[in-house]
């Protein structure tokens, strides 16, 4: 404002239009006087947006709007594609590249994020939940889920929420993004993808989108090319907490983006890091016992009473030494065959022993005899163990001896004495967040066992590695076609008070390390065996972690894992602890007594040392062929293949019960069947399904059921077929996969994970133990005859165990099918005979109800046979009846006549008993005994039975009398009144 009159203030408009800058003049009133912008601290320079010709302008912008006026005039800037080299930045005043000063760094045309005390500006952690609630609302369970900064890395969420780390960047030219990551747990789905400003996903191949798994404790790098323009970067994780097991998070660090147009300033080194030389493209961490501030060109040593680890920004006071600061070791055997226990401080040593309350290092123990050498080794004069020469063997306590004739050495590794670490084993320590334990031994030998070491902190990975160059079958097993090339067996024990975990992993042909089995918490002493199914170079790794919580202390120093013994069979270039019998050539051959391989399915006879074929329906043990007992009988309903390498069901089965043989034909159940169970939901509502694939019979014993981890398969498809089969899919008789539906998390396809085998041996007597199932997993398939079902039928699980199992180890299935019914026989139907009509009778055959059979014999056709009107049984009945009638009549007449005679005798007795009336003696009245009377007896009247009884009762009183006419031979008649 001059002389009380308003003036016009002209400002440059920056970044409004993609054309040249223009003046924006505003007439202002009541303005105060502003000074001129003559100092470079009053303003800073920026470039406008690039126009269609690829040019831009440099303009000055005040730090505080309205504090000064008369800014420098805009000038034409550098080309939009211009950029400085690494270690330089674009100085805007001169528009020239300038070297970064010491204590800072620059990527030139890129930007790097390697400090994660907080989430850097521009990054956003977004938690989403793709499954809406019952009323369509979004779930609130994931509001607290996010990516968490942990200092030197960024940690993903551990729950089943979908959490995305988002960063938007504008590239003036084609560039790239690269980042270091740890992805050890396939229970989390981890993907990286890019979108443009219209939120359209850029074209990416599957191996760019899906991230490969990494070994526990190892970092990998992923790089994706970017197009010019706006790129929105997404790091997205989704956890699957099926079964309640805590998953290991994804870790990110060192995100670097190339293709930014220019860098107008250098980035200061973060605290604890430094760059000593100008023009640096990165900073280095400060060594141990030193520290630095932000933008330091060098590190400052800590005082003697303080300490620091690598990359620390400040020093800490040394605490008094305690029992957690030292560990014991066994010294190597000396020339006298003696060893002793010694104690050493955990390095780097951070404690102070010359202060009050500090614990001193215990004294060295007494010398004691060294343990013997491991089997396959012999002891030299200086108490050093060396491997036996080829063709010889030793039990570790005696000298090496050659194998006798007819035998061959059993090659392998057998470690059960741990005075020194074997030459093919190594140990190390690794920590995700720092490198303070890199120089430590992760495991320590202790005579009869080897145990985990102290480490630098509780979340260190204590690693023990065993390298096996390959496998070589013994001569007697070289002709076998089985799937076992070798096996590793180890005995271990874990003693834990926190959430410790032991991992057993293997790396096939140095391509990818995968977890074979893991154990959480304390475990009693037990044995575990893993079988190698093909010949390959393998590195076995044991990794122990006391806790997976990020902490920089040793609170659980007493939590250990103890490994008692490790044995590997059929190792190429291994040592021999014993000799085994082998099959011999006949005496008539050119080399009698030489070992030869037996053909597939043959065993070695104990008496003759000759190859003999296993009996039918027996399976040859893969690691034992000596003696007929090596041929294990197949179970009921199963048979062996031609090579006697596996028992299987050929879909036919016979069963005898109550003198009746039932024959089943299950060929309709031979194709692989699938069963989907669910949906089920986790604690936060994640929907998932269980899918079972079942290969019940047929296929010549091939395990046709395949369960594939499609995310792992995509991420590792460039690894080749050699290692893919160890990681991606499971071949079995029955296998299970966990499926996340495509609509359950917003993915374009369903995701399969956690594929496991439930049954890989037919009727195995003892399943293979796992980390969660001490007696191994097993599956019971119940087949039920149901004629109402189709031939394929329906596969279900018990209602009491909707997941197919109630304990996670034994699985039960029910397969109802029409083809599960036995084949029909003559016992399954009956015949019905019709009435005789027109001299012919028809016979009809019908099935017994309910009909519980299929196929087999058919019902006989309806038949007709001649017949008579009166049936034979009727004829026989009538004849028999007539005969009985005649017989009854004859018997009636006989007894009637006999009864008359008895009545006569009775009457004579009555008369003789009447003493009141004496009759004249008659010559003809007396009858001798047995004489038949010749006189005719004529009754004047026929009394009734009642009258006879009355007469008998009244005889003595003379109230009644009976008249009897007797006709004698002289025709004399007597009449009694």
GROMACS .gro file of N, CA and C in nm, residues 529-628:
model
  300
  529UNK      N    1   1.080  -8.973   1.158
  529UNK     CA    2   1.140  -9.029   1.038
  529UNK      C    3   1.078  -8.964   0.916
  530UNK      N    4   1.162  -8.925   0.822
  530UNK     CA    5   1.116  -8.873   0.693
  530UNK      C    6   1.179  -8.955   0.582
  531UNK      N    7   1.098  -8.996   0.485
  531UNK     CA    8   1.142  -9.084   0.376
  531UNK      C    9   1.163  -9.000   0.251
  532UNK      N   10   1.278  -9.019   0.187
  532UNK     CA   11   1.307  -8.954   0.060
  532UNK      C   12   1.253  -9.042  -0.053
  533UNK      N   13   1.174  -8.980  -0.141
  533UNK     CA   14   1.108  -9.055  -0.247
  533UNK      C   15   1.180  -9.047  -0.381
  534UNK      N   16   1.291  -8.975  -0.387
  534UNK     CA   17   1.370  -8.974  -0.510
  534UNK      C   18   1.513  -8.934  -0.477
  535UNK      N   19   1.601  -8.964  -0.569
  535UNK     CA   20   1.743  -8.937  -0.546
  535UNK      C   21   1.773  -8.791  -0.578
  536UNK      N   22   1.825  -8.719  -0.481
  536UNK     CA   23   1.858  -8.579  -0.500
  536UNK      C   24   1.954  -8.536  -0.390
  537UNK      N   25   2.022  -8.427  -0.416
  537UNK     CA   26   2.108  -8.366  -0.315
  537UNK      C   27   2.018  -8.287  -0.219
  538UNK      N   28   2.034  -8.313  -0.090
  538UNK     CA   29   1.942  -8.256   0.008
  538UNK      C   30   2.022  -8.195   0.123
  539UNK      N   31   1.974  -8.082   0.170
  539UNK     CA   32   2.026  -8.022   0.294
  539UNK      C   33   1.913  -8.021   0.395
  540UNK      N   34   1.935  -8.090   0.506
  540UNK     CA   35   1.837  -8.093   0.614
  540UNK      C   36   1.873  -7.986   0.716
  541UNK      N   37   1.772  -7.916   0.765
  541UNK     CA   38   1.795  -7.805   0.857
  541UNK      C   39   1.702  -7.816   0.976
  542UNK      N   40   1.759  -7.800   1.096
  542UNK     CA   41   1.682  -7.784   1.219
  542UNK      C   42   1.695  -7.639   1.263
  543UNK      N   43   1.583  -7.569   1.276
  543UNK     CA   44   1.584  -7.429   1.320
  543UNK      C   45   1.498  -7.417   1.446
  544UNK      N   46   1.557  -7.361   1.550
  544UNK     CA   47   1.487  -7.349   1.679
  544UNK      C   48   1.476  -7.202   1.715
  545UNK      N   49   1.355  -7.163   1.756
  545UNK     CA   50   1.330  -7.025   1.798
  545UNK      C   51   1.256  -7.028   1.932
  546UNK      N   52   1.311  -6.957   2.030
  546UNK     CA   53   1.250  -6.961   2.163
  546UNK      C   54   1.115  -6.890   2.165
  547UNK      N   55   1.104  -6.780   2.091
  547UNK     CA   56   0.977  -6.709   2.080
  547UNK      C   57   0.979  -6.632   1.949
  548UNK      N   58   0.863  -6.615   1.889
  548UNK     CA   59   0.857  -6.537   1.765
  548UNK      C   60   0.817  -6.393   1.790
  549UNK      N   61   0.811  -6.354   1.916
  549UNK     CA   62   0.784  -6.214   1.948
  549UNK      C   63   0.913  -6.133   1.935
  550UNK      N   64   0.902  -6.016   1.873
  550UNK     CA   65   1.020  -5.932   1.852
  550UNK      C   66   1.067  -5.874   1.985
  551UNK      N   67   1.182  -5.920   2.032
  551UNK     CA   68   1.239  -5.867   2.156
  551UNK      C   69   1.390  -5.888   2.153
  552UNK      N   70   1.458  -5.796   2.218
  552UNK     CA   71   1.604  -5.794   2.210
  552UNK      C   72   1.665  -5.834   2.344
  553UNK      N   73   1.608  -5.937   2.409
  553UNK     CA   74   1.659  -5.982   2.539
  553UNK      C   75   1.669  -6.135   2.537
  554UNK      N   76   1.740  -6.188   2.642
  554UNK     CA   77   1.749  -6.333   2.659
  554UNK      C   78   1.676  -6.369   2.788
  555UNK      N   79   1.545  -6.376   2.779
  555UNK     CA   80   1.463  -6.406   2.896
  555UNK      C   81   1.443  -6.556   2.913
  556UNK      N   82   1.440  -6.630   2.801
  556UNK     CA   83   1.412  -6.773   2.805
  556UNK      C   84   1.536  -6.853   2.766
  557UNK      N   85   1.648  -6.819   2.830
  557UNK     CA   86   1.774  -6.884   2.795
  557UNK      C   87   1.772  -7.033   2.826
  558UNK      N   88   1.688  -7.074   2.920
  558UNK     CA   89   1.682  -7.217   2.957
  558UNK      C   90   1.596  -7.299   2.862
  559UNK      N   91   1.527  -7.236   2.769
  559UNK     CA   92   1.447  -7.310   2.670
  559UNK      C   93   1.541  -7.365   2.564
  560UNK      N   94   1.545  -7.497   2.551
  560UNK     CA   95   1.642  -7.560   2.461
  560UNK      C   96   1.574  -7.672   2.384
  561UNK      N   97   1.640  -7.711   2.276
  561UNK     CA   98   1.607  -7.833   2.204
  561UNK      C   99   1.730  -7.923   2.209
  562UNK      N  100   1.708  -8.051   2.239
  562UNK     CA  101   1.816  -8.148   2.250
  562UNK      C  102   1.799  -8.251   2.139
  563UNK      N  103   1.905  -8.268   2.062
  563UNK     CA  104   1.906  -8.367   1.954
  563UNK      C  105   2.000  -8.479   1.997
  564UNK      N  106   1.943  -8.599   2.016
  564UNK     CA  107   2.023  -8.710   2.068
  564UNK      C  108   2.093  -8.787   1.957
  565UNK      N  109   2.027  -8.814   1.849
  565UNK     CA  110   2.090  -8.893   1.743
  565UNK      C  111   2.027  -8.855   1.608
  566UNK      N  112   2.107  -8.874   1.504
  566UNK     CA  113   2.063  -8.850   1.366
  566UNK      C  114   2.119  -8.962   1.281
  567UNK      N  115   2.035  -9.027   1.203
  567UNK     CA  116   2.082  -9.132   1.113
  567UNK      C  117   2.017  -9.114   0.977
  568UNK      N  118   2.097  -9.132   0.873
  568UNK     CA  119   2.051  -9.122   0.734
  568UNK      C  120   2.095  -9.248   0.662
  569UNK      N  121   2.004  -9.314   0.592
  569UNK     CA  122   2.035  -9.439   0.524
  569UNK      C  123   2.064  -9.417   0.377
  570UNK      N  124   2.140  -9.511   0.320
  570UNK     CA  125   2.168  -9.517   0.176
  570UNK      C  126   2.231  -9.388   0.124
  571UNK      N  127   2.324  -9.332   0.201
  571UNK     CA  128   2.388  -9.207   0.162
  571UNK      C  129   2.501  -9.233   0.064
  572UNK      N  130   2.501  -9.159  -0.042
  572UNK     CA  131   2.612  -9.167  -0.138
  572UNK      C  132   2.740  -9.117  -0.071
  573UNK      N  133   2.849  -9.196  -0.083
  573UNK     CA  134   2.977  -9.165  -0.020
  573UNK      C  135   2.966  -9.162   0.132
  574UNK      N  136   2.871  -9.238   0.189
  574UNK     CA  137   2.858  -9.246   0.333
  574UNK      C  138   2.956  -9.346   0.392
  575UNK      N  139   2.947  -9.364   0.523
  575UNK     CA  140   3.030  -9.461   0.593
  575UNK      C  141   2.944  -9.579   0.636
  576UNK      N  142   3.009  -9.691   0.666
  576UNK     CA  143   2.938  -9.814   0.698
  576UNK      C  144   2.955  -9.848   0.846
  577UNK      N  145   2.844  -9.871   0.913
  577UNK     CA  146   2.848  -9.914   1.052
  577UNK      C  147   2.830 -10.065   1.065
  578UNK      N  148   2.785 -10.130   0.958
  578UNK     CA  149   2.763 -10.275   0.961
  578UNK      C  150   2.759 -10.325   0.819
  579UNK      N  151   2.745 -10.455   0.803
  579UNK     CA  152   2.734 -10.518   0.672
  579UNK      C  153   2.600 -10.591   0.664
  580UNK      N  154   2.548 -10.601   0.547
  580UNK     CA  155   2.421 -10.668   0.526
  580UNK      C  156   2.438 -10.774   0.418
  581UNK      N  157   2.360 -10.881   0.431
  581UNK     CA  158   2.367 -10.988   0.332
  581UNK      C  159   2.315 -10.939   0.198
  582UNK      N  160   2.373 -10.992   0.094
  582UNK     CA  161   2.331 -10.954  -0.040
  582UNK      C  162   2.309 -11.079  -0.123
  583UNK      N  163   2.240 -11.064  -0.232
  583UNK     CA  164   2.217 -11.176  -0.323
  583UNK      C  165   2.345 -11.207  -0.399
  584UNK      N  166   2.375 -11.336  -0.416
  584UNK     CA  167   2.501 -11.378  -0.478
  584UNK      C  168   2.476 -11.439  -0.614
  585UNK      N  169   2.578 -11.427  -0.700
  585UNK     CA  170   2.576 -11.497  -0.827
  585UNK      C  171   2.595 -11.646  -0.804
  586UNK      N  172   2.545 -11.724  -0.897
  586UNK     CA  173   2.559 -11.869  -0.885
  586UNK      C  174   2.705 -11.910  -0.903
  587UNK      N  175   2.738 -12.029  -0.857
  587UNK     CA  176   2.875 -12.077  -0.866
  587UNK      C  177   2.920 -12.099  -1.010
  588UNK      N  178   2.826 -12.116  -1.100
  588UNK     CA  179   2.861 -12.140  -1.240
  588UNK      C  180   2.889 -12.013  -1.316
  589UNK      N  181   2.869 -11.896  -1.252
  589UNK     CA  182   2.891 -11.770  -1.322
  589UNK      C  183   3.040 -11.737  -1.324
  590UNK      N  184   3.072 -11.632  -1.400
  590UNK     CA  185   3.213 -11.593  -1.412
  590UNK      C  186   3.267 -11.534  -1.282
  591UNK      N  187   3.180 -11.471  -1.203
  591UNK     CA  188   3.222 -11.411  -1.076
  591UNK      C  189   3.139 -11.469  -0.963
  592UNK      N  190   3.161 -11.593  -0.927
  592UNK     CA  191   3.080 -11.652  -0.821
  592UNK      C  192   3.103 -11.580  -0.689
  593UNK      N  193   2.994 -11.565  -0.614
  593UNK     CA  194   3.004 -11.501  -0.484
  593UNK      C  195   2.992 -11.352  -0.488
  594UNK      N  196   2.977 -11.288  -0.608
  594UNK     CA  197   2.963 -11.144  -0.616
  594UNK      C  198   2.817 -11.105  -0.589
  595UNK      N  199   2.801 -10.984  -0.532
  595UNK     CA  200   2.667 -10.936  -0.501
  595UNK      C  201   2.598 -10.888  -0.629
  596UNK      N  202   2.472 -10.919  -0.640
  596UNK     CA  203   2.392 -10.876  -0.753
  596UNK      C  204   2.262 -10.816  -0.700
  597UNK      N  205   2.201 -10.727  -0.774
  597UNK     CA  206   2.071 -10.674  -0.730
  597UNK      C  207   1.959 -10.773  -0.760
  598UNK      N  208   1.867 -10.783  -0.668
  598UNK     CA  209   1.750 -10.867  -0.690
  598UNK      C  210   1.648 -10.791  -0.773
  599UNK      N  211   1.574 -10.862  -0.859
  599UNK     CA  212   1.468 -10.795  -0.935
  599UNK      C  213   1.362 -10.738  -0.842
  600UNK      N  214   1.281 -10.653  -0.898
  600UNK     CA  215   1.173 -10.592  -0.820
  600UNK      C  216   1.080 -10.699  -0.766
  601UNK      N  217   1.050 -10.692  -0.639
  601UNK     CA  218   0.960 -10.787  -0.578
  601UNK      C  219   1.026 -10.914  -0.530
  602UNK      N  220   1.160 -10.919  -0.527
  602UNK     CA  221   1.233 -11.038  -0.482
  602UNK      C  222   1.304 -11.007  -0.350
  603UNK      N  223   1.315 -11.108  -0.267
  603UNK     CA  224   1.388 -11.097  -0.142
  603UNK      C  225   1.508 -11.192  -0.146
  604UNK      N  226   1.596 -11.179  -0.048
  604UNK     CA  227   1.716 -11.263  -0.041
  604UNK      C  228   1.688 -11.378   0.055
  605UNK      N  229   1.699 -11.498   0.005
  605UNK     CA  230   1.677 -11.616   0.087
  605UNK      C  231   1.791 -11.630   0.189
  606UNK      N  232   1.755 -11.653   0.315
  606UNK     CA  233   1.856 -11.660   0.419
  606UNK      C  234   1.948 -11.781   0.404
  607UNK      N  235   1.896 -11.890   0.351
  607UNK     CA  236   1.975 -12.013   0.343
  607UNK      C  237   2.068 -12.015   0.222
  608UNK      N  238   2.020 -11.965   0.110
  608UNK     CA  239   2.097 -11.976  -0.014
  608UNK      C  240   2.155 -11.843  -0.061
  609UNK      N  241   2.114 -11.732   0.000
  609UNK     CA  242   2.154 -11.599  -0.047
  609UNK      C  243   2.122 -11.580  -0.195
  610UNK      N  244   2.012 -11.636  -0.237
  610UNK     CA  245   1.965 -11.619  -0.373
  610UNK      C  246   1.836 -11.538  -0.371
  611UNK      N  247   1.806 -11.477  -0.485
  611UNK     CA  248   1.686 -11.395  -0.496
  611UNK      C  249   1.564 -11.485  -0.512
  612UNK      N  250   1.464 -11.461  -0.432
  612UNK     CA  251   1.338 -11.535  -0.439
  612UNK      C  252   1.224 -11.433  -0.446
  613UNK      N  253   1.126 -11.465  -0.530
  613UNK     CA  254   1.013 -11.373  -0.545
  613UNK      C  255   0.922 -11.382  -0.423
  614UNK      N  256   0.871 -11.268  -0.381
  614UNK     CA  257   0.779 -11.265  -0.268
  614UNK      C  258   0.651 -11.341  -0.303
  615UNK      N  259   0.589 -11.404  -0.204
  615UNK     CA  260   0.460 -11.470  -0.230
  615UNK      C  261   0.356 -11.370  -0.280
  616UNK      N  262   0.253 -11.424  -0.340
  616UNK     CA  263   0.147 -11.337  -0.392
  616UNK      C  264   0.080 -11.261  -0.278
  617UNK      N  265   0.035 -11.141  -0.312
  617UNK     CA  266  -0.035 -11.054  -0.217
  617UNK      C  267   0.050 -11.022  -0.094
  618UNK      N  268   0.178 -11.000  -0.119
  618UNK     CA  269   0.267 -10.950  -0.015
  618UNK      C  270   0.340 -10.827  -0.068
  619UNK      N  271   0.380 -10.741   0.022
  619UNK     CA  272   0.446 -10.616  -0.014
  619UNK      C  273   0.586 -10.616   0.045
  620UNK      N  274   0.684 -10.586  -0.037
  620UNK     CA  275   0.823 -10.590   0.006
  620UNK      C  276   0.859 -10.461   0.077
  621UNK      N  277   0.914 -10.473   0.197
  621UNK     CA  278   0.955 -10.356   0.273
  621UNK      C  279   1.065 -10.282   0.197
  622UNK      N  280   1.053 -10.150   0.191
  622UNK     CA  281   1.145 -10.073   0.108
  622UNK      C  282   1.288 -10.073   0.157
  623UNK      N  283   1.313 -10.088   0.287
  623UNK     CA  284   1.448 -10.079   0.340
  623UNK      C  285   1.497 -10.211   0.397
  624UNK      N  286   1.428 -10.320   0.366
  624UNK     CA  287   1.467 -10.451   0.419
  624UNK      C  288   1.426 -10.558   0.319
  625UNK      N  289   1.521 -10.637   0.273
  625UNK     CA  290   1.491 -10.741   0.174
  625UNK      C  291   1.549 -10.876   0.213
  626UNK      N  292   1.603 -10.890   0.333
  626UNK     CA  293   1.670 -11.014   0.372
  626UNK      C  294   1.571 -11.102   0.446
  627UNK      N  295   1.545 -11.217   0.391
  627UNK     CA  296   1.452 -11.311   0.454
  627UNK      C  297   1.311 -11.293   0.403
  628UNK      N  298   1.237 -11.403   0.409
  628UNK     CA  299   1.099 -11.398   0.359
  628UNK      C  300   1.011 -11.308   0.445
   0.00000   0.00000   0.00000
